[in-house]
Short mmCIF file of C-alpha atoms in Angstrom, two decimals:
data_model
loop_
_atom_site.label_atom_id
_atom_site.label_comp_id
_atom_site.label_asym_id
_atom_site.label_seq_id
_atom_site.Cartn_x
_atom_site.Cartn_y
_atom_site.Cartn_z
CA UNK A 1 -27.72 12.15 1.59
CA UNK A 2 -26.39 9.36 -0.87
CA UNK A 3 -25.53 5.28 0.58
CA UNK A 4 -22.31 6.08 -0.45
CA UNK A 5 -22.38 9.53 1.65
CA UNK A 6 -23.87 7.96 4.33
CA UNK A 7 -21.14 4.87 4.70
CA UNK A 8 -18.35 7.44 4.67
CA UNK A 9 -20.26 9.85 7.67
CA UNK A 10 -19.48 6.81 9.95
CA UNK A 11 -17.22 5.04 9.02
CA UNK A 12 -14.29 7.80 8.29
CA UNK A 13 -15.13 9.45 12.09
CA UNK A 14 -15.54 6.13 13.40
CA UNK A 15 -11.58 5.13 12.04
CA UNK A 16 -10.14 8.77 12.89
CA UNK A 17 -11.77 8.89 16.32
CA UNK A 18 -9.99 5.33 16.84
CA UNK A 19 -6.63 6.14 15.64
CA UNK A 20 -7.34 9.92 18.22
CA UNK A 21 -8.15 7.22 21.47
CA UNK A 22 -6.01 4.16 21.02
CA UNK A 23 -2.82 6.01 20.66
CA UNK A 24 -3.69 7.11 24.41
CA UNK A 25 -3.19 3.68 25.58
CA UNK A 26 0.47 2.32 23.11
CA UNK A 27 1.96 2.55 26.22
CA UNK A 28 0.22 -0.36 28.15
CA UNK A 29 1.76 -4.19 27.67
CA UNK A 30 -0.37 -6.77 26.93
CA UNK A 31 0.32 -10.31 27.66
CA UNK A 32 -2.02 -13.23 26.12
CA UNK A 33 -3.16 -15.18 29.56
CA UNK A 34 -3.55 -18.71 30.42
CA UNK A 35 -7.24 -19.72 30.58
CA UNK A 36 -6.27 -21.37 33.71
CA UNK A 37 -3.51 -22.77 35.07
CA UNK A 38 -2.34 -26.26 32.82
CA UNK A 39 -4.95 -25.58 30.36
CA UNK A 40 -4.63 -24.53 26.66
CA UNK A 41 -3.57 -21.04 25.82
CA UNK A 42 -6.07 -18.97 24.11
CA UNK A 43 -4.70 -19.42 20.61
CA UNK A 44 -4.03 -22.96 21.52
CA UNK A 45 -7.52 -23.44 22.15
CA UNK A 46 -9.01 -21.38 18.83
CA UNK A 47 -6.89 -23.46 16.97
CA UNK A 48 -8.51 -27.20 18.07
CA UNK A 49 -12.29 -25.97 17.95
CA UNK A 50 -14.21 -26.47 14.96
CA UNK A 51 -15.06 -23.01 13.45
CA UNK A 52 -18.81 -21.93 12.45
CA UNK A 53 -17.92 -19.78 9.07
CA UNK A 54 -21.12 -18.25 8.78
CA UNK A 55 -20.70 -16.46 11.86
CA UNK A 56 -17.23 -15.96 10.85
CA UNK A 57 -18.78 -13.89 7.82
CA UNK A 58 -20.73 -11.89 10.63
CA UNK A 59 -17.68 -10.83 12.12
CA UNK A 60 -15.95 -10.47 9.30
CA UNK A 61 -18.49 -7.74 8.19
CA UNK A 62 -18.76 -6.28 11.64
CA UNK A 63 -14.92 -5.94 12.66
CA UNK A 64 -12.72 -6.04 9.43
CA UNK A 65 -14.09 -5.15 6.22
CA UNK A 66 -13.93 -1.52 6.87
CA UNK A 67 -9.97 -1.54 6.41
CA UNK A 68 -9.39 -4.78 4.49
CA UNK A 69 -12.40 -4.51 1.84
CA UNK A 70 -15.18 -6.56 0.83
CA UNK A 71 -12.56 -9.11 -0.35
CA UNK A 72 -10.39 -9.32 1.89
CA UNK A 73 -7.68 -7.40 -0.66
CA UNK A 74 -6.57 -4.70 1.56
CA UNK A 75 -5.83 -1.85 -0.35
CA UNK A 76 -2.24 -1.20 -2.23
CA UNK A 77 0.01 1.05 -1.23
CA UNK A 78 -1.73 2.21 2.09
CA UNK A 79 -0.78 -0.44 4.95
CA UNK A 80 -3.68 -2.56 5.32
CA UNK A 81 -2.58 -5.97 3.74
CA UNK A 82 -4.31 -8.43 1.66
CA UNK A 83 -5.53 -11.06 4.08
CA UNK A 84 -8.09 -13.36 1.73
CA UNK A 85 -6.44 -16.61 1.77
CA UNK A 86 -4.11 -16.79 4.34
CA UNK A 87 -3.73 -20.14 6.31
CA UNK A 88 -6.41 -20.33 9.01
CA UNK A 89 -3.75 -20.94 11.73
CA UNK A 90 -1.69 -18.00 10.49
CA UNK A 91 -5.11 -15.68 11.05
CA UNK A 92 -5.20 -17.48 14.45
CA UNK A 93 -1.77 -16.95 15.81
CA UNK A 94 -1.64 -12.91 14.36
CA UNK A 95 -5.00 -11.97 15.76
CA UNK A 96 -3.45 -13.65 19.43
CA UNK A 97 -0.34 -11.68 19.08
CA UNK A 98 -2.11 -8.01 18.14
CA UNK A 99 -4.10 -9.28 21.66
CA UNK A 100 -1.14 -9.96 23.47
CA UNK A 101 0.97 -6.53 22.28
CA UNK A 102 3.28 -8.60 19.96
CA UNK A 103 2.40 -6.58 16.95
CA UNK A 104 2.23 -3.18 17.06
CA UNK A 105 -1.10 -1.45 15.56
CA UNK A 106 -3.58 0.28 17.68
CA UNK A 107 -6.29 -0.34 15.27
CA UNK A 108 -6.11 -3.72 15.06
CA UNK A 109 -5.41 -4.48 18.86
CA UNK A 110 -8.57 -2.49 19.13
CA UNK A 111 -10.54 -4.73 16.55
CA UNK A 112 -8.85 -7.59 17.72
CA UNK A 113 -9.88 -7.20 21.25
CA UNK A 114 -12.12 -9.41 23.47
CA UNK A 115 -14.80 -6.35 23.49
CA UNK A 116 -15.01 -6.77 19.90
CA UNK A 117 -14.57 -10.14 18.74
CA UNK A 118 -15.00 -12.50 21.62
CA UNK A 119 -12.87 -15.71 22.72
CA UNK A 120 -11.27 -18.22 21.36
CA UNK A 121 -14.38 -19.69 19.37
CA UNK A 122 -15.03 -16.20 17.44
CA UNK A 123 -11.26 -15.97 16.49
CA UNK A 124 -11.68 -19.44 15.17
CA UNK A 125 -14.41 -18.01 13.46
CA UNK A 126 -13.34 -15.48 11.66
CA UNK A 127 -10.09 -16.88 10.78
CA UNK A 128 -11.94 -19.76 8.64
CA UNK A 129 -13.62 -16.71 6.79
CA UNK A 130 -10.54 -15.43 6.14
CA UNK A 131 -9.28 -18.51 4.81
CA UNK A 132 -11.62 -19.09 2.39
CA UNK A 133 -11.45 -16.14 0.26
CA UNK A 134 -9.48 -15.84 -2.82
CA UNK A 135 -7.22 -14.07 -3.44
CA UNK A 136 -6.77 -11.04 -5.48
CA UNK A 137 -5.06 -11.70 -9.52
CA UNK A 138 -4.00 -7.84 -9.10
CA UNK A 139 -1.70 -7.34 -5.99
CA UNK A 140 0.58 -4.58 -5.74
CA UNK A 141 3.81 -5.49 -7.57
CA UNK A 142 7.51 -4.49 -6.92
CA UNK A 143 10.46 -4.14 -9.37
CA UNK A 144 10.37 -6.29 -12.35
CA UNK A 145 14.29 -5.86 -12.98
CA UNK A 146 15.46 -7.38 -10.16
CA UNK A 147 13.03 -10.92 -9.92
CA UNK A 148 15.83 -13.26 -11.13
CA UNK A 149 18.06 -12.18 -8.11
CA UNK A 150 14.81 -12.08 -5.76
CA UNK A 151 14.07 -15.94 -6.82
CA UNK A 152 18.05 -16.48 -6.02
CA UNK A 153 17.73 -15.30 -2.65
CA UNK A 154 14.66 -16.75 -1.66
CA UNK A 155 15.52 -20.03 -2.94
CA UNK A 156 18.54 -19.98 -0.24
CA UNK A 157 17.11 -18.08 2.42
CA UNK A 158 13.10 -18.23 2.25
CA UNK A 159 11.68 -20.95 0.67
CA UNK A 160 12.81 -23.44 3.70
CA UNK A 161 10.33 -22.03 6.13
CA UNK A 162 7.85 -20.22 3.98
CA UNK A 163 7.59 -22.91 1.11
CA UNK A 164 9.09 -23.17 -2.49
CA UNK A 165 6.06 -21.02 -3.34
CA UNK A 166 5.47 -18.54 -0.49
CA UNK A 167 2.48 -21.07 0.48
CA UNK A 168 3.59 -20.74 4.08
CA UNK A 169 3.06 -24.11 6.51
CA UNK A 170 -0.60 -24.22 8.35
CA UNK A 171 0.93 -26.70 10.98
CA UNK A 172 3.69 -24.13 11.95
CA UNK A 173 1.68 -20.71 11.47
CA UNK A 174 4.32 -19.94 9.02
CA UNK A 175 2.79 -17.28 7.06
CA UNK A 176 1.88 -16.98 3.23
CA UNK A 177 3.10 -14.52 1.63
CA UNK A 178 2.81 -14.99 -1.90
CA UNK A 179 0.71 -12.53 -3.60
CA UNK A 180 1.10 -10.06 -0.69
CA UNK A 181 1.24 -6.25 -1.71
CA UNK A 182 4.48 -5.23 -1.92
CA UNK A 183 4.70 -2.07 0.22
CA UNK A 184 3.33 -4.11 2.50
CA UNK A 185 5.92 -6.61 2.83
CA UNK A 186 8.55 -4.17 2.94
CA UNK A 187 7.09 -2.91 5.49
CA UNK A 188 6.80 -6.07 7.71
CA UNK A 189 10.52 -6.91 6.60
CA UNK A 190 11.99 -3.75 8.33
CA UNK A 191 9.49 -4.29 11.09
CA UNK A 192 10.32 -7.55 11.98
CA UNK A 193 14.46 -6.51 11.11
CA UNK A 194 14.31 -3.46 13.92
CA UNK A 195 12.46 -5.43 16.43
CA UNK A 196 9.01 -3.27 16.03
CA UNK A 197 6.83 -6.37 15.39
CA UNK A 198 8.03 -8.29 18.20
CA UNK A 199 6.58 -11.71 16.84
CA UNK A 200 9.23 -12.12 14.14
CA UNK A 201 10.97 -15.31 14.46
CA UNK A 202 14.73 -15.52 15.78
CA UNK A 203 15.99 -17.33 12.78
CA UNK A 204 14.07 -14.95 10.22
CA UNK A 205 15.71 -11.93 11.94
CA UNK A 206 18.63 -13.46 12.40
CA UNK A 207 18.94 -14.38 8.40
CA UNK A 208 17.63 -10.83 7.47
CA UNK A 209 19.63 -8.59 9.55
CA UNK A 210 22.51 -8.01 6.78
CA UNK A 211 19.89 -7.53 3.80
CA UNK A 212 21.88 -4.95 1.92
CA UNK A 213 18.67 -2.44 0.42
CA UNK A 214 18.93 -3.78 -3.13
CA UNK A 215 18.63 -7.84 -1.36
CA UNK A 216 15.73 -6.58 0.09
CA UNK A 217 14.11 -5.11 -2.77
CA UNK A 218 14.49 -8.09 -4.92
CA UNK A 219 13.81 -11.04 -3.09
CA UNK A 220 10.41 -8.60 -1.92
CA UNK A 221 9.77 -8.17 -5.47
CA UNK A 222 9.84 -11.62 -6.19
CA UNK A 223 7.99 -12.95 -3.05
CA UNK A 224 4.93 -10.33 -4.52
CA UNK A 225 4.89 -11.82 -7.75
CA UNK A 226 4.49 -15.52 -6.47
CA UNK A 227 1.03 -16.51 -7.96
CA UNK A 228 -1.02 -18.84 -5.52
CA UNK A 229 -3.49 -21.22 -6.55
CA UNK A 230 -6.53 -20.15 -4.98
CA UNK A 231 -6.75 -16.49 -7.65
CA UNK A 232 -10.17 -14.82 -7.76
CA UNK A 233 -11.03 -15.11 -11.14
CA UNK A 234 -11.33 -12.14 -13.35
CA UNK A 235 -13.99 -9.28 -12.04
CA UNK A 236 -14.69 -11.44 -9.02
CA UNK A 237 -16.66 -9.86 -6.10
CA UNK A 238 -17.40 -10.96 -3.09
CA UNK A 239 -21.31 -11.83 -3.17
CA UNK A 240 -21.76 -11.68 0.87
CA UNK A 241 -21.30 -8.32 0.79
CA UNK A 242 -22.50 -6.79 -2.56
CA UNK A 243 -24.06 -3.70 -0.93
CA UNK A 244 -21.00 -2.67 0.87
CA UNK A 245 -19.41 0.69 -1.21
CA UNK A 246 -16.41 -0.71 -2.93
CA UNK A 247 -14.83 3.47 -3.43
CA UNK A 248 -14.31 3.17 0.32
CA UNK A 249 -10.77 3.26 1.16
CA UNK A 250 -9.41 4.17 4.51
CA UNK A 251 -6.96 6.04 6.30
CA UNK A 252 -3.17 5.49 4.71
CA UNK A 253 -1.01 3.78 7.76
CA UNK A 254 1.94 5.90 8.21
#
């Protein structure tokens, strides 16, 4: 049997058997607990201690390359977001709320968990990793037509919060967004709109809930065709993992 062969025998079992069990257990809640009483929640905590990155990259490897890629690109089209670059807090806060039931994804409450990454230190971690990827110059784009009225709209209704850019705000785990695939976003926007990602914040949902389809589309559009700073440069790869078999793509999320 090939590498390649071999990588897909476990891994594609490995996600299906996952998706099979953890669908058993969507009914549950999950709350994220108080280390002890008057002390720092676990996010809290992850987000003061000093991360190690190289055992970030461990993790990274061990817990969320199968579904995100080598890069940290996700994969267009499919569900699993780009997450290479994102503000270290951001990584933080959204790992703690897939612990605590906030966001809704068996997969990743199952990767997220304290069986498979640890505490508060390992989150750390891995969200430093995360951090300090670039990101990818060839994101899944929306509709070109409608980016003048997508800038309009963000201008008044996004750029407050999430930056002029879509650079999102480390200090207040405000997500970036620029460069983000843009079936993906969608996504995430009617999430967050219906209630289904229960982390959304009150003003967000209160500003999107009369998006007529067309608003949405554009100022989506738009919001993927940001262009950050930190772009891999052209036929970048991600060295730490060069053996790992880049035709690999996993389940679509439906």
């Amino acid at each position: 049997m090939s590498k390649k062969a071999l990588q897909r025998s476990y891994i594609r079992p490995l996600m299906q058997g996952a998706i099979g069990l953890l669908s058993g257990f969507s009914l549950f809640s999950y709350s994220l607990p108080l280390l002890a009483e008057g002390h720092l929640t676990e996010f809290e905590e992850a987000i003061k201690l000093k991360p190690n990155v190289e055992n970030g990259k461990r993790l990274y490897k061990t817990i969320c390359i199968t579904c995100h890629g080598p890069e940290g690109w996700g994969v267009a089209g499919s569900g699993y977001p780009q997450i290479a670059g994102q503000l270290k807090n951001v990584v933080i806060k959204q790992l703690a709320d897939f612990r605590a039931g906030n966001r809704d994804n068996p997969i990743m409450r199952a990767f997220s968990s304290r069986r498979s990454l640890g505490g508060p230190q390992e989150i750390a971690d891995v969200a430093a990793y995360v951090s300090s990827m670039p990101m990818t110059p060839h994101n899944e784009q929306g509709f070109s037509l409608h980016l003048e009225e997508g800038k309009v709209i963000y201008d008044k209704m996004c750029a407050e919060c999430h930056g002029d850019e879509g650079e999102g705000d480390i200090e207040k785990h405000v997500p970036r967004i620029q460069r983000q695939h843009y079936s993906y976003l969608s996504r995430q926007f009617n999430w967050i709109r219906n209630g289904r990602r229960r982390n959304g914040d009150e003003k967000m949902i209160k500003q999107i809930r009369n998006f007529t389809p067309p608003e949405q589309v554009a100022v989506l559009s738009y919001v993927a065709s940001l262009k950050p700073k930190n772009v891999a440069p052209p036929g970048w790869r991600n060295r730490d993992f060069d053996n790992f078999d880049r035709s690999w793509r996993p389940m679509r999320i439906r």
